[in-house]
Short mmCIF file of C-alpha atoms and ligand atoms in Angstrom, two decimals:
data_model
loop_
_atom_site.label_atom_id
_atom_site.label_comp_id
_atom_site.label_asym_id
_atom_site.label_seq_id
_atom_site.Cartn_x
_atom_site.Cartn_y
_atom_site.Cartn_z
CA UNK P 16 67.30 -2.39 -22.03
CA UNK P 17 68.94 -5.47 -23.59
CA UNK P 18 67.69 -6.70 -27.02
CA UNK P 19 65.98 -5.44 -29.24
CA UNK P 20 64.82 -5.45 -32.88
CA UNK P 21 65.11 -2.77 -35.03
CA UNK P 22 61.94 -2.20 -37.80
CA UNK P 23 60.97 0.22 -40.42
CA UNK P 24 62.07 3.26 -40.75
CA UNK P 25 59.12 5.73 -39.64
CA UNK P 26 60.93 9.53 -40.00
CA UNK P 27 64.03 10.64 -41.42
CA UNK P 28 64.87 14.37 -40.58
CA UNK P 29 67.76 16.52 -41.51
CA UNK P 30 70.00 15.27 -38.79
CA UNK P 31 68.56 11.59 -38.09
CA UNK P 32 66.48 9.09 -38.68
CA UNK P 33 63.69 7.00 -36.77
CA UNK P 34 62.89 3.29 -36.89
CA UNK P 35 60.02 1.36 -34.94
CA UNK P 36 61.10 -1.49 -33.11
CA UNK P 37 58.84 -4.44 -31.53
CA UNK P 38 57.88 -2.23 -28.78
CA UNK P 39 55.70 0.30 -29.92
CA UNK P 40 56.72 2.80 -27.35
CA UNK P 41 60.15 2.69 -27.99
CA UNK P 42 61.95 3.61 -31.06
CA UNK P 43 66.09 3.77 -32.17
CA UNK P 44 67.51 6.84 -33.25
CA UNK P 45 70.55 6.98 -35.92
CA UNK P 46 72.45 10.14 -35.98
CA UNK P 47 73.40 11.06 -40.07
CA UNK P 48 76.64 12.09 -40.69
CA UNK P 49 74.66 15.12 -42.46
CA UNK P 50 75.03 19.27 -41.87
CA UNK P 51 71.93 21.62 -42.63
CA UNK P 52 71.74 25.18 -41.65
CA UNK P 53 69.52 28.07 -42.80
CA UNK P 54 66.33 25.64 -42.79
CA UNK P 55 68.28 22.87 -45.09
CA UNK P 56 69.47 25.71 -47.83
CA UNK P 57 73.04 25.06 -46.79
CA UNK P 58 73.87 21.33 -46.96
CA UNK P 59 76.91 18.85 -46.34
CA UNK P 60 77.95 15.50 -45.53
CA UNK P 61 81.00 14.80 -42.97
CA UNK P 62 81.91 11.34 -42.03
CA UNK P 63 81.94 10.95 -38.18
CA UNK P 64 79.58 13.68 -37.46
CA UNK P 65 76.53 11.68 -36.65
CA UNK P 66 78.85 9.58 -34.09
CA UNK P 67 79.75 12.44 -32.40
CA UNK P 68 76.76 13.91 -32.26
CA UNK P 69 75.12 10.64 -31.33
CA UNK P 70 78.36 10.17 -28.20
CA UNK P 71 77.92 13.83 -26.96
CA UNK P 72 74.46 13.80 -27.07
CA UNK P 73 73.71 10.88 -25.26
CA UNK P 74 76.56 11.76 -22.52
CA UNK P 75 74.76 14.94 -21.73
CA UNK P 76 71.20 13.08 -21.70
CA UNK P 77 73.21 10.72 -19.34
CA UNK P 78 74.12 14.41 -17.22
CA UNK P 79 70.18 15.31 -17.26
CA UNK P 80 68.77 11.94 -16.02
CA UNK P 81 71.33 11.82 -13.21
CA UNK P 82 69.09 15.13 -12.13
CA UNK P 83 65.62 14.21 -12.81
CA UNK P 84 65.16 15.84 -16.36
CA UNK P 85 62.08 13.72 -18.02
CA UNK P 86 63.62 12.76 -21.31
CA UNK P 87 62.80 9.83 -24.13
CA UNK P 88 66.09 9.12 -23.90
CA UNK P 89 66.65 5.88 -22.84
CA UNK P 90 70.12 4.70 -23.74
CA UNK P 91 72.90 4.76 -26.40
CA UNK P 92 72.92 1.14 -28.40
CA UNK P 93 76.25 2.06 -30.29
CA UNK P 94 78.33 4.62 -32.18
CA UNK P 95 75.47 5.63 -33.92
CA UNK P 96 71.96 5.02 -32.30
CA UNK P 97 70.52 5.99 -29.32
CA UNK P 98 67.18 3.73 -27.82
CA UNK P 99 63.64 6.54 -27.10
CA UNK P 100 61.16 6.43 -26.01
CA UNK P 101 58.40 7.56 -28.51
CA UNK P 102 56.71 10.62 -28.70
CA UNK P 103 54.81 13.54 -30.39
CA UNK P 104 56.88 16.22 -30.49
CA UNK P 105 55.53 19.61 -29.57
CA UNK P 106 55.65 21.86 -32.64
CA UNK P 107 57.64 24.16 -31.22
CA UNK P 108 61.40 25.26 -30.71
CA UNK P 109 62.47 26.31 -27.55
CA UNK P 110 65.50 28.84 -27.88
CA UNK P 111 66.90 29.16 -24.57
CA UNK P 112 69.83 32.15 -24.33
CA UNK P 113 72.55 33.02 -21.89
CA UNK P 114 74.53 35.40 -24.26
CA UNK P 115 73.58 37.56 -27.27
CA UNK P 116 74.62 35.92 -30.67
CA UNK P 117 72.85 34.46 -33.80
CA UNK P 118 69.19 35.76 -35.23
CA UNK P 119 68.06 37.59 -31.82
CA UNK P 120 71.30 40.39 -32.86
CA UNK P 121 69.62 40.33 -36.62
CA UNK P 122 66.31 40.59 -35.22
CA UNK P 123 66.81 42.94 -32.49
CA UNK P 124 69.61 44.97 -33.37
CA UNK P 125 70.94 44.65 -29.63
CA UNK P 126 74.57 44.09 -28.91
CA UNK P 127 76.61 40.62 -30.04
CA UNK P 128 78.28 38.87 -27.23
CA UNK P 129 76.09 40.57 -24.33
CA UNK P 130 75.40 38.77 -21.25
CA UNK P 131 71.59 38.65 -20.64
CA UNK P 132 70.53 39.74 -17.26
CA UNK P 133 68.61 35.97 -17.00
CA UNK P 134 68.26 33.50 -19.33
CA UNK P 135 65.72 34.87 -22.21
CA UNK P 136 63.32 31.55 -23.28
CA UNK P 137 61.67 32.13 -26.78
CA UNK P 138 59.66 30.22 -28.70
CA UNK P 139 59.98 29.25 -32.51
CA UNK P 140 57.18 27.36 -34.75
CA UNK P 141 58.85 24.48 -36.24
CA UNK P 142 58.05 25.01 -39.44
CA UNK P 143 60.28 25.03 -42.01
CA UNK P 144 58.89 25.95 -45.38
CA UNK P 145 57.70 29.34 -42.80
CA UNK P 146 61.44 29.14 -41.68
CA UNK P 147 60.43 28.28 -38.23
CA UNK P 148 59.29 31.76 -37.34
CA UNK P 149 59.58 33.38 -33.55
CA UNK P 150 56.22 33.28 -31.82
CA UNK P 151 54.62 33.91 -28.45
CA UNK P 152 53.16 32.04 -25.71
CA UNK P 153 49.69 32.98 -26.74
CA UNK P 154 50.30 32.02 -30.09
CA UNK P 155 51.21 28.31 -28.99
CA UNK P 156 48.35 28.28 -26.84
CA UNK P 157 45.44 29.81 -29.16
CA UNK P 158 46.29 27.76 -32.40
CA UNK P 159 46.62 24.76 -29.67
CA UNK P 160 50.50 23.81 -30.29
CA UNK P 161 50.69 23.22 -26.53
CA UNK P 162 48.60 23.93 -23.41
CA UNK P 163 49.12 26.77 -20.66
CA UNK P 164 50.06 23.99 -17.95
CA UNK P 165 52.02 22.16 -20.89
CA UNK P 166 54.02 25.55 -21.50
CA UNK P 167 54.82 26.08 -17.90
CA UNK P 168 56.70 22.77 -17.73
CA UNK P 169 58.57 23.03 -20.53
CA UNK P 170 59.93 26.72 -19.57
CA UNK P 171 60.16 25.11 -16.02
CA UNK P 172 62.73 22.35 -17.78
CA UNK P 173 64.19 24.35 -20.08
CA UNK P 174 65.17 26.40 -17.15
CA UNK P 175 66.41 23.59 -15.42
CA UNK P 176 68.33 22.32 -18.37
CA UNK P 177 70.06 25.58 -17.86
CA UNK P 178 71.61 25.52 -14.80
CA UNK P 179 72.48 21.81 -15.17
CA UNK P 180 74.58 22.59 -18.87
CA UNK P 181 75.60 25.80 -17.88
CA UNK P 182 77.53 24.41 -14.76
CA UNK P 183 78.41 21.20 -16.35
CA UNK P 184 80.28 22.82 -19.28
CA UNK P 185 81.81 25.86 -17.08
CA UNK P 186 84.05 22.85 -15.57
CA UNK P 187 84.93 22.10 -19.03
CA UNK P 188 86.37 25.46 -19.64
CA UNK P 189 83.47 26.04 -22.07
CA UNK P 190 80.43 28.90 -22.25
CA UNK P 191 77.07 27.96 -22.81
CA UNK P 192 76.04 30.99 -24.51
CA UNK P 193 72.27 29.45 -26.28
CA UNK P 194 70.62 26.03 -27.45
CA UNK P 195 67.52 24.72 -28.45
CA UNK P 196 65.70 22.22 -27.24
CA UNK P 197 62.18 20.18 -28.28
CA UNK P 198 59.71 18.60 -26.14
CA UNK P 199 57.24 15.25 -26.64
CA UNK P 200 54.48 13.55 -24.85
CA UNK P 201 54.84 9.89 -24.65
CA UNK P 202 51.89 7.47 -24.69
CA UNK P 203 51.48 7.37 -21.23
CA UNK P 204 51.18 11.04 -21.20
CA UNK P 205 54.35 11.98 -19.93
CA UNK P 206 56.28 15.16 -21.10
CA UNK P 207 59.44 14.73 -22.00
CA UNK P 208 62.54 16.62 -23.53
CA UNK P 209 63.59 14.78 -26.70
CA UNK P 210 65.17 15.19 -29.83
CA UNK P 211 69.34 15.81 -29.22
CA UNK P 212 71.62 18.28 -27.42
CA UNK P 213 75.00 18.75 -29.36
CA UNK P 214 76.62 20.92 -31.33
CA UNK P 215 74.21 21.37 -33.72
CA UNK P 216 71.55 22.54 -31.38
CA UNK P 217 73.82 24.65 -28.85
CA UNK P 218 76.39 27.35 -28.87
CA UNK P 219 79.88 26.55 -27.25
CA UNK P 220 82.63 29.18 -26.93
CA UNK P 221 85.73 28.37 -25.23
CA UNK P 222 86.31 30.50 -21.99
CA UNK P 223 89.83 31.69 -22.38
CA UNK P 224 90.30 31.96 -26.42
CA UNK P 225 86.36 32.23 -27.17
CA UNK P 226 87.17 30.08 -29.78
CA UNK P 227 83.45 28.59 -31.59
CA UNK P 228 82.91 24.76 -30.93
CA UNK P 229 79.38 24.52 -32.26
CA UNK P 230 77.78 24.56 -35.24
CA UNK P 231 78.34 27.86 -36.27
CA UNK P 232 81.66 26.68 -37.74
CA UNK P 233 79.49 25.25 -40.69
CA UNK P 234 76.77 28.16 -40.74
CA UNK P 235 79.76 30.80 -41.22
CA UNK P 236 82.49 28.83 -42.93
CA UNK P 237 85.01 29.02 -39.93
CA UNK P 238 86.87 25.53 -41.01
CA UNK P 239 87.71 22.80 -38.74
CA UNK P 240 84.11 21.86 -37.98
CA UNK P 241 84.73 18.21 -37.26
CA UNK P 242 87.16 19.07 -34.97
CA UNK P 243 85.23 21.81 -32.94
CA UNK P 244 82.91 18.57 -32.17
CA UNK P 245 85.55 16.22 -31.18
CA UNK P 246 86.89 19.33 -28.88
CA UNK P 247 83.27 19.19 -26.80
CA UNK P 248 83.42 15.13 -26.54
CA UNK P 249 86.90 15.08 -25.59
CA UNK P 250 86.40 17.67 -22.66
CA UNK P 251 83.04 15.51 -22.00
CA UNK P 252 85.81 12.46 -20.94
CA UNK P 253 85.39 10.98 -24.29
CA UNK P 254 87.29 8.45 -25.82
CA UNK P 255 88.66 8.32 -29.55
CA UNK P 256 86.43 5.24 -30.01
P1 TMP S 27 69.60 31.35 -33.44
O1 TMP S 27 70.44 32.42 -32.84
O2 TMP S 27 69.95 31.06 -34.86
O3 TMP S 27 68.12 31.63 -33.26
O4 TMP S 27 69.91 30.00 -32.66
C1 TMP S 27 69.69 29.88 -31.27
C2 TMP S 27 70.14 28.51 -30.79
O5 TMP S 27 69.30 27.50 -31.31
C3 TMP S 27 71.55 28.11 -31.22
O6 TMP S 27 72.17 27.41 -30.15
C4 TMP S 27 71.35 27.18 -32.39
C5 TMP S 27 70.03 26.55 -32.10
N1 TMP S 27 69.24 26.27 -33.29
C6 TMP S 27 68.89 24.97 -33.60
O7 TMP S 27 69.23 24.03 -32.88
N2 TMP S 27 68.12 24.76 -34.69
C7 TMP S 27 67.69 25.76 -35.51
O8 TMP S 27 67.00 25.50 -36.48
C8 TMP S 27 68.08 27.11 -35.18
C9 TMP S 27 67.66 28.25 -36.05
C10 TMP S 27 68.85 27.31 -34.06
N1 LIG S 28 68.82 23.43 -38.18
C1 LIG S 28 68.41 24.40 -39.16
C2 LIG S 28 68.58 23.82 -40.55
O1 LIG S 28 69.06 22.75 -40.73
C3 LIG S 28 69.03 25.75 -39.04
C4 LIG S 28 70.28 25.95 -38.24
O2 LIG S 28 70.61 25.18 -37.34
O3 LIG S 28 70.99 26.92 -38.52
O4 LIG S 28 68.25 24.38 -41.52
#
Protein backbone atom coordinates (compact mmCIF):
# COMPACT_ATOMS: atom_id res chain seq x y z
CA UNK A 1 0.00 0.00 0.00
CA UNK A 2 2.91 2.41 0.57
CA UNK A 3 2.13 6.05 1.60
CA UNK A 4 -0.37 7.46 2.69
CA UNK A 5 -1.91 10.46 4.48
CA UNK A 6 -3.84 10.27 7.33
CA UNK A 7 -7.07 13.01 7.62
CA UNK A 8 -9.85 13.74 9.95
CA UNK A 9 -11.07 11.75 12.20
CA UNK A 10 -14.63 10.49 10.89
CA UNK A 11 -15.82 7.80 13.93
CA UNK A 12 -14.52 7.06 17.19
CA UNK A 13 -16.16 3.90 18.83
CA UNK A 14 -15.59 2.25 22.11
CA UNK A 15 -12.62 0.29 20.99
CA UNK A 16 -11.17 2.52 17.99
CA UNK A 17 -11.20 5.19 16.04
CA UNK A 18 -11.54 6.07 12.18
CA UNK A 19 -9.75 8.69 10.09
CA UNK A 20 -10.25 9.47 6.23
CA UNK A 21 -7.26 9.52 4.31
CA UNK A 22 -6.72 10.97 0.58
CA UNK A 23 -8.34 8.00 -0.81
CA UNK A 24 -11.80 8.04 -0.13
CA UNK A 25 -12.18 4.33 -0.13
CA UNK A 26 -9.69 3.66 2.23
CA UNK A 27 -9.55 4.66 5.77
CA UNK A 28 -6.80 3.92 8.97
CA UNK A 29 -7.94 2.33 11.93
CA UNK A 30 -6.30 3.08 15.55
CA UNK A 31 -6.95 0.54 18.15
CA UNK A 32 -7.62 2.57 21.88
CA UNK A 33 -6.02 1.26 24.64
CA UNK A 34 -9.77 1.38 26.09
CA UNK A 35 -12.06 -1.70 27.81
CA UNK A 36 -16.02 -1.50 27.62
CA UNK A 37 -18.28 -4.29 28.49
CA UNK A 38 -22.01 -4.46 29.32
CA UNK A 39 -22.79 -1.88 26.35
CA UNK A 40 -20.00 0.76 27.75
CA UNK A 41 -21.47 0.58 31.59
CA UNK A 42 -18.22 -1.01 32.65
CA UNK A 43 -15.23 1.08 31.53
CA UNK A 44 -11.26 1.10 31.72
CA UNK A 45 -8.17 2.19 30.23
CA UNK A 46 -4.98 -0.28 29.94
CA UNK A 47 -1.89 0.84 28.24
CA UNK A 48 -0.88 -1.68 25.48
CA UNK A 49 -4.26 -3.03 24.89
CA UNK A 50 -5.06 -1.33 21.67
CA UNK A 51 -1.50 -2.69 20.31
CA UNK A 52 -2.36 -5.95 21.01
CA UNK A 53 -5.49 -5.90 19.87
CA UNK A 54 -4.42 -4.01 16.79
CA UNK A 55 -1.13 -7.08 16.33
CA UNK A 56 -3.58 -10.03 16.92
CA UNK A 57 -6.14 -8.74 14.99
CA UNK A 58 -4.46 -7.99 11.99
CA UNK A 59 -2.40 -11.48 12.19
CA UNK A 60 -5.64 -13.35 12.08
CA UNK A 61 -7.06 -11.00 9.15
CA UNK A 62 -3.60 -11.95 7.64
CA UNK A 63 -4.91 -16.02 8.43
CA UNK A 64 -8.41 -15.16 6.60
CA UNK A 65 -7.04 -13.51 3.39
CA UNK A 66 -4.54 -16.33 2.92
CA UNK A 67 -8.13 -18.33 2.43
CA UNK A 68 -10.22 -16.08 0.46
CA UNK A 69 -12.29 -14.38 3.34
CA UNK A 70 -13.51 -10.83 1.70
CA UNK A 71 -12.38 -8.44 4.37
CA UNK A 72 -11.63 -4.36 4.45
CA UNK A 73 -8.69 -5.24 5.86
CA UNK A 74 -5.98 -4.22 3.98
CA UNK A 75 -2.83 -4.07 6.05
CA UNK A 76 -1.31 -3.18 9.47
CA UNK A 77 0.66 0.44 9.16
CA UNK A 78 2.17 0.07 12.78
CA UNK A 79 1.69 -0.86 16.44
CA UNK A 80 -1.41 0.77 16.43
CA UNK A 81 -3.30 1.20 13.02
CA UNK A 82 -4.42 -1.02 10.64
CA UNK A 83 -5.14 0.46 6.65
CA UNK A 84 -9.43 -0.53 5.42
CA UNK A 85 -10.99 -0.38 3.20
CA UNK A 86 -14.23 1.68 3.82
CA UNK A 87 -17.50 0.55 4.37
CA UNK A 88 -21.12 0.64 5.76
CA UNK A 89 -21.34 -1.63 8.26
CA UNK A 90 -24.35 -3.88 8.42
CA UNK A 91 -26.30 -3.10 11.60
CA UNK A 92 -26.05 -6.21 12.85
CA UNK A 93 -23.89 -8.55 15.19
CA UNK A 94 -23.18 -11.81 14.15
CA UNK A 95 -22.63 -14.18 17.29
CA UNK A 96 -21.18 -17.22 16.02
CA UNK A 97 -20.90 -20.23 18.92
CA UNK A 98 -19.00 -23.45 19.25
CA UNK A 99 -19.53 -23.89 23.09
CA UNK A 100 -22.20 -22.73 25.56
CA UNK A 101 -21.01 -19.66 27.70
CA UNK A 102 -21.97 -15.92 28.12
CA UNK A 103 -25.79 -14.42 27.56
CA UNK A 104 -27.16 -17.57 25.45
CA UNK A 105 -26.78 -19.66 29.32
CA UNK A 106 -28.70 -16.36 30.86
CA UNK A 107 -31.03 -16.36 28.12
CA UNK A 108 -31.67 -19.91 27.65
CA UNK A 109 -31.08 -21.49 30.80
CA UNK A 110 -29.18 -24.43 28.89
CA UNK A 111 -26.00 -25.87 30.24
CA UNK A 112 -22.47 -23.66 30.59
CA UNK A 113 -19.57 -25.19 28.85
CA UNK A 114 -21.73 -27.52 26.41
CA UNK A 115 -20.49 -28.39 23.11
CA UNK A 116 -23.11 -27.43 20.45
CA UNK A 117 -23.96 -30.12 18.05
CA UNK A 118 -22.89 -27.35 15.04
CA UNK A 119 -21.99 -24.06 15.27
CA UNK A 120 -25.30 -21.96 16.37
CA UNK A 121 -25.13 -18.34 14.18
CA UNK A 122 -27.39 -15.62 15.86
CA UNK A 123 -28.00 -12.39 15.11
CA UNK A 124 -27.85 -9.19 17.42
CA UNK A 125 -29.13 -5.48 16.44
CA UNK A 126 -26.32 -3.24 17.08
CA UNK A 127 -27.86 -1.00 19.02
CA UNK A 128 -26.72 0.04 22.06
CA UNK A 129 -28.98 2.37 23.95
CA UNK A 130 -31.55 -1.11 23.08
CA UNK A 131 -28.45 -3.10 24.39
CA UNK A 132 -27.99 -4.68 21.09
CA UNK A 133 -30.91 -7.03 21.43
CA UNK A 134 -31.03 -10.82 19.79
CA UNK A 135 -33.11 -10.82 16.64
CA UNK A 136 -34.06 -13.05 13.73
CA UNK A 137 -33.41 -13.36 10.18
CA UNK A 138 -36.78 -12.00 9.30
CA UNK A 139 -36.34 -9.23 11.48
CA UNK A 140 -33.06 -8.08 9.54
CA UNK A 141 -34.75 -8.60 6.43
CA UNK A 142 -38.33 -6.86 7.03
CA UNK A 143 -36.99 -3.60 8.75
CA UNK A 144 -34.28 -3.83 5.72
CA UNK A 145 -30.92 -4.17 7.95
CA UNK A 146 -29.68 -6.55 5.24
CA UNK A 147 -31.09 -8.49 2.26
CA UNK A 148 -32.03 -12.36 2.02
CA UNK A 149 -29.01 -12.93 -0.55
CA UNK A 150 -26.94 -10.41 1.72
CA UNK A 151 -27.78 -12.73 4.84
CA UNK A 152 -26.84 -15.89 3.13
CA UNK A 153 -23.28 -14.66 2.57
CA UNK A 154 -22.60 -13.48 5.65
CA UNK A 155 -23.80 -16.88 7.50
CA UNK A 156 -21.92 -18.51 4.49
CA UNK A 157 -18.57 -16.47 5.89
CA UNK A 158 -19.22 -16.55 9.21
CA UNK A 159 -19.26 -20.23 8.75
CA UNK A 160 -16.20 -20.19 7.00
CA UNK A 161 -14.52 -17.98 9.51
CA UNK A 162 -15.26 -20.93 11.67
CA UNK A 163 -13.49 -23.62 10.48
CA UNK A 164 -10.52 -21.40 9.51
CA UNK A 165 -10.17 -19.97 13.58
CA UNK A 166 -11.31 -22.98 14.98
CA UNK A 167 -8.39 -25.04 13.35
CA UNK A 168 -5.97 -22.26 13.45
CA UNK A 169 -6.19 -21.81 17.25
CA UNK A 170 -6.61 -25.76 18.06
CA UNK A 171 -2.73 -25.79 16.94
CA UNK A 172 -2.25 -23.16 19.43
CA UNK A 173 -3.47 -25.28 22.22
CA UNK A 174 -6.45 -22.89 22.46
CA UNK A 175 -10.58 -23.43 22.14
CA UNK A 176 -12.56 -21.29 20.15
CA UNK A 177 -15.60 -21.56 22.09
CA UNK A 178 -17.73 -18.05 20.40
CA UNK A 179 -16.96 -14.55 18.66
CA UNK A 180 -18.59 -11.97 16.94
CA UNK A 181 -18.08 -10.67 13.93
CA UNK A 182 -19.57 -7.47 11.65
CA UNK A 183 -19.96 -7.17 8.06
CA UNK A 184 -19.71 -3.92 5.43
CA UNK A 185 -20.31 -3.20 1.84
CA UNK A 186 -17.63 -1.25 0.23
CA UNK A 187 -18.26 1.28 -2.55
CA UNK A 188 -17.84 -0.99 -5.18
CA UNK A 189 -20.43 -3.13 -3.68
CA UNK A 190 -18.46 -5.72 -2.28
CA UNK A 191 -19.31 -7.48 1.09
CA UNK A 192 -16.87 -7.68 3.32
CA UNK A 193 -16.10 -8.82 7.02
CA UNK A 194 -14.73 -5.81 8.91
CA UNK A 195 -14.42 -4.37 12.13
CA UNK A 196 -11.63 -6.64 14.41
CA UNK A 197 -11.20 -10.22 15.64
CA UNK A 198 -9.38 -10.30 19.12
CA UNK A 199 -9.96 -10.78 22.39
CA UNK A 200 -12.49 -8.50 22.82
CA UNK A 201 -14.76 -9.96 20.24
CA UNK A 202 -13.97 -13.83 20.81
CA UNK A 203 -13.82 -16.36 23.56
CA UNK A 204 -10.42 -18.25 24.11
CA UNK A 205 -10.03 -21.03 26.69
CA UNK A 206 -6.89 -22.83 26.97
CA UNK A 207 -7.23 -26.63 26.09
CA UNK A 208 -5.47 -28.32 28.94
CA UNK A 209 -6.06 -25.76 32.06
CA UNK A 210 -9.30 -24.02 30.41
CA UNK A 211 -7.80 -21.13 31.66
CA UNK A 212 -9.93 -17.63 30.04
CA UNK A 213 -7.72 -15.59 27.52
CA UNK A 214 -10.43 -13.26 26.27
CA UNK A 215 -12.20 -10.60 27.37
CA UNK A 216 -14.12 -12.07 29.90
CA UNK A 217 -11.18 -11.45 32.27
CA UNK A 218 -12.43 -7.73 32.35
CA UNK A 219 -16.32 -8.52 32.15
CA UNK A 220 -15.92 -10.82 35.42
CA UNK A 221 -12.94 -9.35 37.24
CA UNK A 222 -10.65 -12.49 36.76
CA UNK A 223 -7.22 -10.24 36.96
CA UNK A 224 -4.39 -10.50 34.65
CA UNK A 225 -6.30 -9.22 31.62
CA UNK A 226 -3.35 -7.72 29.82
CA UNK A 227 -1.67 -10.73 30.07
CA UNK A 228 -4.48 -13.17 28.85
CA UNK A 229 -3.95 -10.95 25.50
CA UNK A 230 -0.30 -11.14 25.27
CA UNK A 231 -0.88 -15.13 25.93
CA UNK A 232 -3.07 -15.27 22.37
CA UNK A 233 -0.28 -13.04 20.42
CA UNK A 234 2.50 -14.91 21.76
CA UNK A 235 1.02 -18.40 20.69
CA UNK A 236 0.05 -16.39 17.32
CA UNK A 237 4.27 -16.25 16.79
CA UNK A 238 4.29 -12.82 18.12
CA UNK A 239 7.03 -10.85 19.08
CA UNK A 240 7.42 -8.59 22.34
CA UNK A 241 7.68 -5.61 19.93
P1 LIG B 1 -22.29 -13.16 24.57
O1 LIG B 1 -22.25 -14.53 25.14
O2 LIG B 1 -22.12 -12.09 25.59
O3 LIG B 1 -23.53 -12.95 23.71
O4 LIG B 1 -21.04 -13.00 23.59
C1 LIG B 1 -20.86 -13.85 22.47
C2 LIG B 1 -19.55 -13.52 21.77
O5 LIG B 1 -19.62 -12.24 21.18
C3 LIG B 1 -18.33 -13.46 22.70
O6 LIG B 1 -17.22 -14.01 22.01
C4 LIG B 1 -18.10 -11.99 22.94
C5 LIG B 1 -18.61 -11.35 21.69
N1 LIG B 1 -19.24 -10.06 21.92
C6 LIG B 1 -18.72 -8.92 21.32
O7 LIG B 1 -17.72 -8.98 20.60
N2 LIG B 1 -19.36 -7.74 21.52
C7 LIG B 1 -20.48 -7.63 22.28
O8 LIG B 1 -21.01 -6.53 22.42
C8 LIG B 1 -21.00 -8.81 22.91
C9 LIG B 1 -22.22 -8.74 23.78
C10 LIG B 1 -20.35 -10.00 22.69
N1 LIG C 1 -18.65 -4.70 23.67
C1 LIG C 1 -19.76 -4.44 24.53
C2 LIG C 1 -19.53 -3.16 25.30
O1 LIG C 1 -18.51 -2.55 25.21
C3 LIG C 1 -20.15 -5.56 25.43
C4 LIG C 1 -19.21 -6.69 25.71
O2 LIG C 1 -18.30 -6.98 24.94
O3 LIG C 1 -19.37 -7.33 26.75
O4 LIG C 1 -20.31 -2.69 26.02
Amino acid sequence: MGKFNQREMIYEGKAKRLYATDDPDIVVVEYKDSFTAFNGEKRAEMSGKGRLNNLISSEIFGHLAKSGIPLHFIERVDELRQLARRVKIFPLEVVLRNITTGSIVKRLGVAEGAKLPRPLVEFYYKDDALGDPIVTEDHALIFGWATEGEIKQIKEITLKVNDLLKNLFSKLGIVLVDFKLEFGRAGDGALLLADEISPDTCRFWDSSTGDRLDKDRFRKDLGNVLGAYEEIWRRLGGRAN
